[in-house]
Amino acid sequence: MSDLTLREAIARHGLDARKSLGQHFLLDPSVCGRIAALAGDLTDRHVIEIGPGPGGLTRALLASPAAQVVAVELDRRAVALLAELAAAHPGRLTIIEGDALKIDVTTLAPAPRRIIANLPYNVGSPLLVGWLRQAAAIEGMTLMFQQEVAERITAAPDTPAYGRLAVLSQWRCRCDLLMRLPPGAFSPPPKVWSAVVGFTPRAEDPGDALFRAMERMTAAAFGQRRKMLRGALKSLGDAEGLLAAAGIEGSRRAETLTVAEFDRLARELLARSV
Ligand code: SAM
């Protein structure tokens, strides 16, 4: 199997790319190697890959000093192809057939865990938010998204891309946009550019209740981003009291708030709802 080129393996298994599964494959081993390298030193790390597809990035991860790779793939055709790769790497590659949206990644491999993936674009954001909730149990993530999503994750306040995804991501992790790739790097090429974001979880674990409060806060604030916060936060109860307690002017708009200011608001919201 490892002697077959990716194109040969794809042809043998009839793995023609399906749009419904967000399939845009990376077939150039040097590009796959560069993405794996962006994850840093993987010595003794347990790597979780989501959506390995034909396994280009998987092969690069297996070439690293990672302890093992556990890969979750929804497409049965790809799972059959990957079974051959697993047989060629006994004990180092486990393929799980399933929907990553329904799987708790912390059950897949012990710590220290890294998630490394060229994500299916249609479910990239919900997958990310699920992992941010569990970021304390993850050592790091190196994830490819559509460039527009990568820019929303890493956006600064007072920019059009700044919103819920930026606040949740940057609240839980240091986020770095590490690499941009043109459509032609993929087969078939998507319509847009892609980009890799590196996530380094912050030491402090907010816990479930505060994470949920932050989700409610950012949903309300950015749900009506043109409104002043004293109006936008009304759905959460005493908006004026909440803002005053967090030391934030009610006339400000969500996109002007720093992540630290959102943190204060989420803590106030939690304190008032218990
Ligand atoms: N990693 C491969 C590569 O770089 O060539 C494939 C990347 S492709 C963008 C996304 C992969 O995720 C596809 O193989 C697709 O079948 C898989 N996928 C889509 N939805 C999924 C889900 N909910 N759970 C697990 N895998 C999924």
mmCIF file of C-alpha atoms and ligand atoms in Angstrom:
data_model
loop_
_atom_site.group_PDB
_atom_site.id
_atom_site.type_symbol
_atom_site.label_atom_id
_atom_site.label_comp_id
_atom_site.label_asym_id
_atom_site.label_seq_id
_atom_site.Cartn_x
_atom_site.Cartn_y
_atom_site.Cartn_z
ATOM 1 C CA MET A 1 0.000 0.000 0.000
ATOM 2 C CA SER A 2 2.610 2.572 0.984
ATOM 3 C CA ASP A 3 4.300 1.871 -2.357
ATOM 4 C CA LEU A 4 1.177 2.929 -4.262
ATOM 5 C CA THR A 5 0.959 6.607 -5.131
ATOM 6 C CA LEU A 6 -2.088 8.365 -3.749
ATOM 7 C CA ARG A 7 -3.529 8.656 -7.264
ATOM 8 C CA GLU A 8 -3.154 4.886 -7.791
ATOM 9 C CA ALA A 9 -4.777 4.127 -4.432
ATOM 10 C CA ILE A 10 -7.670 6.510 -5.197
ATOM 11 C CA ALA A 11 -8.237 4.915 -8.616
ATOM 12 C CA ARG A 12 -8.121 1.390 -7.176
ATOM 13 C CA HIS A 13 -10.759 2.209 -4.559
ATOM 14 C CA GLY A 14 -12.967 4.368 -6.808
ATOM 15 C CA LEU A 15 -12.555 7.281 -4.387
ATOM 16 C CA ASP A 16 -13.865 10.000 -6.688
ATOM 17 C CA ALA A 17 -14.261 13.143 -4.582
ATOM 18 C CA ARG A 18 -17.773 13.885 -3.291
ATOM 19 C CA LYS A 19 -18.857 17.456 -2.721
ATOM 20 C CA SER A 20 -21.379 16.440 -0.053
ATOM 21 C CA LEU A 21 -18.480 15.195 2.103
ATOM 22 C CA GLY A 22 -16.369 18.322 1.518
ATOM 23 C CA GLN A 23 -13.756 16.215 -0.262
ATOM 24 C CA HIS A 24 -10.774 18.162 -1.620
ATOM 25 C CA PHE A 25 -7.739 15.933 -1.419
ATOM 26 C CA LEU A 26 -4.080 16.825 -0.932
ATOM 27 C CA LEU A 27 -2.092 14.587 -3.244
ATOM 28 C CA ASP A 28 1.336 16.249 -3.159
ATOM 29 C CA PRO A 29 3.491 14.548 -0.485
ATOM 30 C CA SER A 30 5.637 17.671 -0.052
ATOM 31 C CA VAL A 31 2.558 19.805 0.779
ATOM 32 C CA CYS A 32 1.350 17.120 3.219
ATOM 33 C CA GLY A 33 4.830 17.059 4.775
ATOM 34 C CA ARG A 34 4.787 20.854 5.195
ATOM 35 C CA ILE A 35 1.412 20.746 6.978
ATOM 36 C CA ALA A 36 2.577 17.957 9.314
ATOM 37 C CA ALA A 37 5.737 19.995 10.038
ATOM 38 C CA LEU A 38 3.606 23.020 11.051
ATOM 39 C CA ALA A 39 2.393 20.948 14.013
ATOM 40 C CA GLY A 40 5.930 21.052 15.473
ATOM 41 C CA ASP A 41 7.657 18.201 17.267
ATOM 42 C CA LEU A 42 5.279 15.231 17.473
ATOM 43 C CA THR A 43 7.610 12.940 19.420
ATOM 44 C CA ASP A 44 5.505 10.576 21.562
ATOM 45 C CA ARG A 45 2.338 12.554 20.746
ATOM 46 C CA HIS A 46 -0.980 10.841 20.055
ATOM 47 C CA VAL A 47 -2.215 12.382 16.835
ATOM 48 C CA ILE A 48 -5.905 12.471 15.974
ATOM 49 C CA GLU A 49 -6.645 13.139 12.313
ATOM 50 C CA ILE A 50 -10.181 13.968 11.205
ATOM 51 C CA GLY A 51 -11.159 13.134 7.634
ATOM 52 C CA PRO A 52 -7.991 11.413 6.362
ATOM 53 C CA GLY A 53 -9.591 10.734 2.952
ATOM 54 C CA PRO A 54 -7.067 8.939 0.743
ATOM 55 C CA GLY A 55 -4.391 9.421 3.417
ATOM 56 C CA GLY A 56 -1.854 11.918 2.030
ATOM 57 C CA LEU A 57 -1.581 13.848 5.289
ATOM 58 C CA THR A 58 -1.865 10.552 7.205
ATOM 59 C CA ARG A 59 1.267 9.271 5.456
ATOM 60 C CA ALA A 60 3.125 12.461 6.436
ATOM 61 C CA LEU A 61 1.980 12.066 10.051
ATOM 62 C CA LEU A 62 3.130 8.435 10.078
ATOM 63 C CA ALA A 63 6.554 9.622 8.919
ATOM 64 C CA SER A 64 6.787 11.806 12.061
ATOM 65 C CA PRO A 65 7.933 10.505 15.478
ATOM 66 C CA ALA A 66 4.309 10.512 16.754
ATOM 67 C CA ALA A 67 3.455 7.570 19.032
ATOM 68 C CA GLN A 68 0.387 6.776 16.932
ATOM 69 C CA VAL A 69 -2.193 8.234 14.570
ATOM 70 C CA VAL A 70 -5.921 7.680 15.111
ATOM 71 C CA ALA A 71 -7.957 8.797 12.107
ATOM 72 C CA VAL A 72 -11.740 9.268 11.914
ATOM 73 C CA GLU A 73 -13.319 9.042 8.462
ATOM 74 C CA LEU A 74 -16.977 9.067 7.420
ATOM 75 C CA ASP A 75 -16.526 7.776 3.873
ATOM 76 C CA ARG A 76 -16.492 3.977 3.781
ATOM 77 C CA ARG A 77 -14.591 3.945 0.463
ATOM 78 C CA ALA A 78 -11.732 5.855 2.102
ATOM 79 C CA VAL A 79 -11.843 3.597 5.167
ATOM 80 C CA ALA A 80 -11.229 0.557 2.909
ATOM 81 C CA LEU A 81 -8.266 2.301 1.281
ATOM 82 C CA LEU A 82 -6.861 3.380 4.655
ATOM 83 C CA ALA A 83 -7.135 -0.151 6.058
ATOM 84 C CA GLU A 84 -4.298 -1.088 3.709
ATOM 85 C CA LEU A 85 -2.202 1.818 4.998
ATOM 86 C CA ALA A 86 -2.921 0.710 8.580
ATOM 87 C CA ALA A 87 -1.796 -2.841 7.739
ATOM 88 C CA ALA A 88 1.493 -1.423 6.478
ATOM 89 C CA HIS A 89 1.991 0.429 9.827
ATOM 90 C CA PRO A 90 1.022 -2.115 12.494
ATOM 91 C CA GLY A 91 0.237 -0.551 15.861
ATOM 92 C CA ARG A 92 0.750 3.015 14.628
ATOM 93 C CA LEU A 93 -2.404 3.738 12.629
ATOM 94 C CA THR A 94 -5.981 3.121 13.743
ATOM 95 C CA ILE A 95 -8.850 3.968 11.403
ATOM 96 C CA ILE A 96 -12.253 4.673 12.904
ATOM 97 C CA GLU A 97 -15.243 4.794 10.598
ATOM 98 C CA GLY A 98 -17.650 7.418 11.909
ATOM 99 C CA ASP A 99 -18.905 10.982 12.048
ATOM 100 C CA ALA A 100 -16.392 13.203 13.832
ATOM 101 C CA LEU A 101 -19.245 15.489 14.928
ATOM 102 C CA LYS A 102 -20.547 12.643 17.099
ATOM 103 C CA ILE A 103 -17.229 11.458 18.536
ATOM 104 C CA ASP A 104 -15.549 12.727 21.707
ATOM 105 C CA VAL A 105 -11.924 13.065 20.590
ATOM 106 C CA THR A 106 -10.625 12.561 24.110
ATOM 107 C CA THR A 107 -11.861 8.949 23.995
ATOM 108 C CA LEU A 108 -9.788 8.203 20.886
ATOM 109 C CA ALA A 109 -6.282 8.451 22.302
ATOM 110 C CA PRO A 110 -4.549 9.265 25.586
ATOM 111 C CA ALA A 111 -2.794 12.580 26.320
ATOM 112 C CA PRO A 112 -0.702 14.269 25.049
ATOM 113 C CA ARG A 113 -3.150 14.642 22.146
ATOM 114 C CA ARG A 114 -2.814 16.720 19.016
ATOM 115 C CA ILE A 115 -5.507 17.152 16.382
ATOM 116 C CA ILE A 116 -4.122 17.618 12.884
ATOM 117 C CA ALA A 117 -6.466 17.759 9.905
ATOM 118 C CA ASN A 118 -7.433 19.116 6.534
ATOM 119 C CA LEU A 119 -11.030 19.529 7.631
ATOM 120 C CA PRO A 120 -14.174 18.978 5.569
ATOM 121 C CA TYR A 121 -15.166 22.620 4.960
ATOM 122 C CA ASN A 122 -18.877 22.078 5.500
ATOM 123 C CA VAL A 123 -18.393 21.052 9.142
ATOM 124 C CA GLY A 124 -15.114 22.799 10.033
ATOM 125 C CA SER A 125 -16.625 25.428 12.373
ATOM 126 C CA PRO A 126 -18.869 23.097 14.435
ATOM 127 C CA LEU A 127 -15.991 20.631 14.808
ATOM 128 C CA LEU A 128 -13.720 23.440 15.997
ATOM 129 C CA VAL A 129 -16.210 24.766 18.563
ATOM 130 C CA GLY A 130 -16.604 21.247 19.990
ATOM 131 C CA TRP A 131 -12.830 20.929 20.407
ATOM 132 C CA LEU A 132 -12.519 24.426 21.926
ATOM 133 C CA ARG A 133 -14.942 23.243 24.615
ATOM 134 C CA GLN A 134 -12.458 20.454 25.416
ATOM 135 C CA ALA A 135 -9.290 22.434 24.747
ATOM 136 C CA ALA A 136 -7.902 21.693 28.223
ATOM 137 C CA ALA A 137 -7.598 18.036 27.181
ATOM 138 C CA ILE A 138 -5.845 18.835 23.887
ATOM 139 C CA GLU A 139 -2.193 19.834 23.634
ATOM 140 C CA GLY A 140 -2.517 21.537 20.263
ATOM 141 C CA MET A 141 -4.390 21.626 16.957
ATOM 142 C CA THR A 142 -3.177 22.261 13.431
ATOM 143 C CA LEU A 143 -6.225 22.647 11.213
ATOM 144 C CA MET A 144 -6.891 23.562 7.597
ATOM 145 C CA PHE A 145 -10.022 25.589 6.842
ATOM 146 C CA GLN A 146 -11.334 27.701 4.005
ATOM 147 C CA GLN A 147 -9.222 30.855 4.185
ATOM 148 C CA GLU A 148 -12.278 32.962 5.045
ATOM 149 C CA VAL A 149 -12.919 30.799 8.128
ATOM 150 C CA ALA A 150 -9.220 30.911 9.105
ATOM 151 C CA GLU A 151 -9.405 34.711 8.924
ATOM 152 C CA ARG A 152 -12.535 34.773 11.071
ATOM 153 C CA ILE A 153 -10.748 32.630 13.689
ATOM 154 C CA THR A 154 -7.681 34.881 13.860
ATOM 155 C CA ALA A 155 -9.436 38.261 13.356
ATOM 156 C CA ALA A 156 -8.701 41.224 15.635
ATOM 157 C CA PRO A 157 -11.404 43.458 17.195
ATOM 158 C CA ASP A 158 -12.713 46.298 15.033
ATOM 159 C CA THR A 159 -12.381 44.308 11.821
ATOM 160 C CA PRO A 160 -15.285 42.901 9.761
ATOM 161 C CA ALA A 161 -14.135 39.285 10.256
ATOM 162 C CA TYR A 162 -14.171 39.598 14.070
ATOM 163 C CA GLY A 163 -17.079 37.716 15.594
ATOM 164 C CA ARG A 164 -18.138 34.731 17.657
ATOM 165 C CA LEU A 165 -15.567 32.354 16.148
ATOM 166 C CA ALA A 166 -12.654 34.757 16.862
ATOM 167 C CA VAL A 167 -13.725 35.330 20.465
ATOM 168 C CA LEU A 168 -14.313 31.652 21.292
ATOM 169 C CA SER A 169 -11.085 30.563 19.558
ATOM 170 C CA GLN A 170 -8.819 33.267 20.967
ATOM 171 C CA TRP A 171 -10.377 33.001 24.425
ATOM 172 C CA ARG A 172 -9.395 29.323 24.631
ATOM 173 C CA CYS A 173 -6.269 29.223 22.447
ATOM 174 C CA ARG A 174 -3.468 31.244 20.992
ATOM 175 C CA CYS A 175 -4.344 31.165 17.278
ATOM 176 C CA ASP A 176 -1.820 31.651 14.477
ATOM 177 C CA LEU A 177 -2.547 31.660 10.755
ATOM 178 C CA LEU A 178 0.421 29.578 9.593
ATOM 179 C CA MET A 179 0.050 28.910 5.871
ATOM 180 C CA ARG A 180 -2.203 29.747 2.921
ATOM 181 C CA LEU A 181 -2.773 27.310 0.061
ATOM 182 C CA PRO A 182 -4.232 28.090 -3.388
ATOM 183 C CA PRO A 183 -7.127 26.037 -4.816
ATOM 184 C CA GLY A 184 -4.723 24.242 -7.180
ATOM 185 C CA ALA A 185 -3.048 22.481 -4.224
ATOM 186 C CA PHE A 186 -6.139 20.257 -3.931
ATOM 187 C CA SER A 187 -7.839 17.681 -6.095
ATOM 188 C CA PRO A 188 -10.462 18.653 -7.082
ATOM 189 C CA PRO A 189 -9.643 22.348 -6.495
ATOM 190 C CA PRO A 190 -12.134 24.160 -4.247
ATOM 191 C CA LYS A 191 -13.455 27.584 -5.345
ATOM 192 C CA VAL A 192 -11.522 29.431 -2.640
ATOM 193 C CA TRP A 193 -8.098 29.547 -0.977
ATOM 194 C CA SER A 194 -7.439 27.526 2.174
ATOM 195 C CA ALA A 195 -5.358 28.267 5.246
ATOM 196 C CA VAL A 196 -3.853 26.390 8.178
ATOM 197 C CA VAL A 197 -4.380 27.710 11.710
ATOM 198 C CA GLY A 198 -2.290 26.571 14.690
ATOM 199 C CA PHE A 199 -4.122 26.475 18.061
ATOM 200 C CA THR A 200 -2.250 26.405 21.363
ATOM 201 C CA PRO A 201 -4.722 25.963 24.240
ATOM 202 C CA ARG A 202 -4.386 28.423 27.113
ATOM 203 C CA ALA A 203 -3.496 27.025 30.517
ATOM 204 C CA GLU A 204 -6.678 28.159 32.279
ATOM 205 C CA ASP A 205 -9.675 25.842 31.845
ATOM 206 C CA PRO A 206 -12.916 27.840 32.115
ATOM 207 C CA GLY A 207 -15.003 24.699 32.640
ATOM 208 C CA ASP A 208 -18.294 23.788 30.963
ATOM 209 C CA ALA A 209 -20.596 26.323 32.619
ATOM 210 C CA LEU A 210 -18.406 29.336 31.790
ATOM 211 C CA PHE A 211 -17.858 28.056 28.233
ATOM 212 C CA ARG A 212 -21.635 27.877 27.784
ATOM 213 C CA ALA A 213 -22.014 31.388 29.219
ATOM 214 C CA MET A 214 -19.443 32.644 26.702
ATOM 215 C CA GLU A 215 -21.336 30.943 23.866
ATOM 216 C CA ARG A 216 -24.578 32.641 24.956
ATOM 217 C CA MET A 217 -22.830 35.991 25.381
ATOM 218 C CA THR A 218 -21.144 35.951 21.954
ATOM 219 C CA ALA A 219 -24.303 34.673 20.224
ATOM 220 C CA ALA A 220 -26.348 37.547 21.695
ATOM 221 C CA ALA A 221 -23.695 40.228 21.130
ATOM 222 C CA PHE A 222 -22.868 39.300 17.534
ATOM 223 C CA GLY A 223 -26.421 38.195 16.666
ATOM 224 C CA GLN A 224 -27.170 41.902 16.350
ATOM 225 C CA ARG A 225 -23.673 43.253 15.786
ATOM 226 C CA ARG A 226 -24.814 46.668 14.531
ATOM 227 C CA LYS A 227 -26.793 47.331 17.696
ATOM 228 C CA MET A 228 -25.362 48.939 20.800
ATOM 229 C CA LEU A 229 -24.660 46.297 23.439
ATOM 230 C CA ARG A 230 -27.350 47.623 25.798
ATOM 231 C CA GLY A 231 -29.867 46.584 23.119
ATOM 232 C CA ALA A 232 -28.131 43.500 21.750
ATOM 233 C CA LEU A 233 -27.775 41.881 25.204
ATOM 234 C CA LYS A 234 -31.426 42.415 26.244
ATOM 235 C CA SER A 235 -32.234 38.779 25.478
ATOM 236 C CA LEU A 236 -29.857 37.806 28.321
ATOM 237 C CA GLY A 237 -31.822 39.729 30.969
ATOM 238 C CA ASP A 238 -30.601 42.876 32.729
ATOM 239 C CA ALA A 239 -28.293 44.103 29.963
ATOM 240 C CA GLU A 240 -27.513 47.464 31.624
ATOM 241 C CA GLY A 241 -26.627 45.766 34.938
ATOM 242 C CA LEU A 242 -24.485 43.172 33.214
ATOM 243 C CA LEU A 243 -22.538 45.783 31.258
ATOM 244 C CA ALA A 244 -22.086 48.042 34.288
ATOM 245 C CA ALA A 245 -20.782 45.141 36.408
ATOM 246 C CA ALA A 246 -18.269 44.269 33.668
ATOM 247 C CA GLY A 247 -17.238 47.955 33.334
ATOM 248 C CA ILE A 248 -18.326 48.216 29.692
ATOM 249 C CA GLU A 249 -20.195 51.168 28.150
ATOM 250 C CA GLY A 250 -23.652 50.174 26.907
ATOM 251 C CA SER A 251 -23.199 52.321 23.808
ATOM 252 C CA ARG A 252 -20.378 50.132 22.473
ATOM 253 C CA ARG A 253 -20.886 47.514 19.742
ATOM 254 C CA ALA A 254 -19.832 43.866 19.972
ATOM 255 C CA GLU A 255 -17.074 44.116 17.379
ATOM 256 C CA THR A 256 -15.175 46.723 19.483
ATOM 257 C CA LEU A 257 -14.849 44.452 22.526
ATOM 258 C CA THR A 258 -11.598 42.652 23.243
ATOM 259 C CA VAL A 259 -11.569 38.966 24.182
ATOM 260 C CA ALA A 260 -10.718 40.009 27.771
ATOM 261 C CA GLU A 261 -13.842 42.210 27.870
ATOM 262 C CA PHE A 262 -15.975 39.308 26.596
ATOM 263 C CA ASP A 263 -14.428 37.172 29.337
ATOM 264 C CA ARG A 264 -15.614 39.695 31.972
ATOM 265 C CA LEU A 265 -19.123 39.734 30.479
ATOM 266 C CA ALA A 266 -19.354 35.920 30.328
ATOM 267 C CA ARG A 267 -18.270 35.653 33.986
ATOM 268 C CA GLU A 268 -20.926 38.214 35.008
ATOM 269 C CA LEU A 269 -23.562 36.336 33.008
ATOM 270 C CA LEU A 270 -22.614 33.073 34.693
ATOM 271 C CA ALA A 271 -22.604 34.690 38.162
ATOM 272 C CA ARG A 272 -26.155 35.954 37.529
ATOM 273 C CA SER A 273 -27.525 32.701 36.191
ATOM 274 C CA VAL A 274 -26.531 30.470 39.125
HETATM 275 N N1 SAM B 1 -7.239 14.684 4.741
HETATM 276 C C1 SAM B 1 -7.528 14.408 3.340
HETATM 277 C C2 SAM B 1 -6.597 15.187 2.459
HETATM 278 O O1 SAM B 1 -6.064 16.187 2.943
HETATM 279 O O2 SAM B 1 -6.428 14.813 1.307
HETATM 280 C C3 SAM B 1 -8.975 14.696 2.994
HETATM 281 C C4 SAM B 1 -9.464 16.070 3.346
HETATM 282 S S1 SAM B 1 -11.089 16.421 2.772
HETATM 283 C C5 SAM B 1 -11.010 18.190 2.810
HETATM 284 C C6 SAM B 1 -12.146 16.099 4.164
HETATM 285 C C7 SAM B 1 -12.313 14.636 4.555
HETATM 286 O O3 SAM B 1 -13.209 14.563 5.675
HETATM 287 C C8 SAM B 1 -12.925 13.734 3.480
HETATM 288 O O4 SAM B 1 -12.171 12.565 3.377
HETATM 289 C C9 SAM B 1 -14.352 13.423 4.003
HETATM 290 O O5 SAM B 1 -14.824 12.160 3.599
HETATM 291 C C10 SAM B 1 -14.139 13.500 5.497
HETATM 292 N N2 SAM B 1 -15.358 13.848 6.256
HETATM 293 C C11 SAM B 1 -16.379 14.654 5.880
HETATM 294 N N3 SAM B 1 -17.268 14.793 6.866
HETATM 295 C C12 SAM B 1 -16.789 14.059 7.922
HETATM 296 C C13 SAM B 1 -17.255 13.806 9.246
HETATM 297 N N4 SAM B 1 -18.409 14.357 9.692
HETATM 298 N N5 SAM B 1 -16.523 12.991 10.039
HETATM 299 C C14 SAM B 1 -15.357 12.442 9.596
HETATM 300 N N6 SAM B 1 -14.865 12.658 8.362
HETATM 301 C C15 SAM B 1 -15.556 13.453 7.534
#
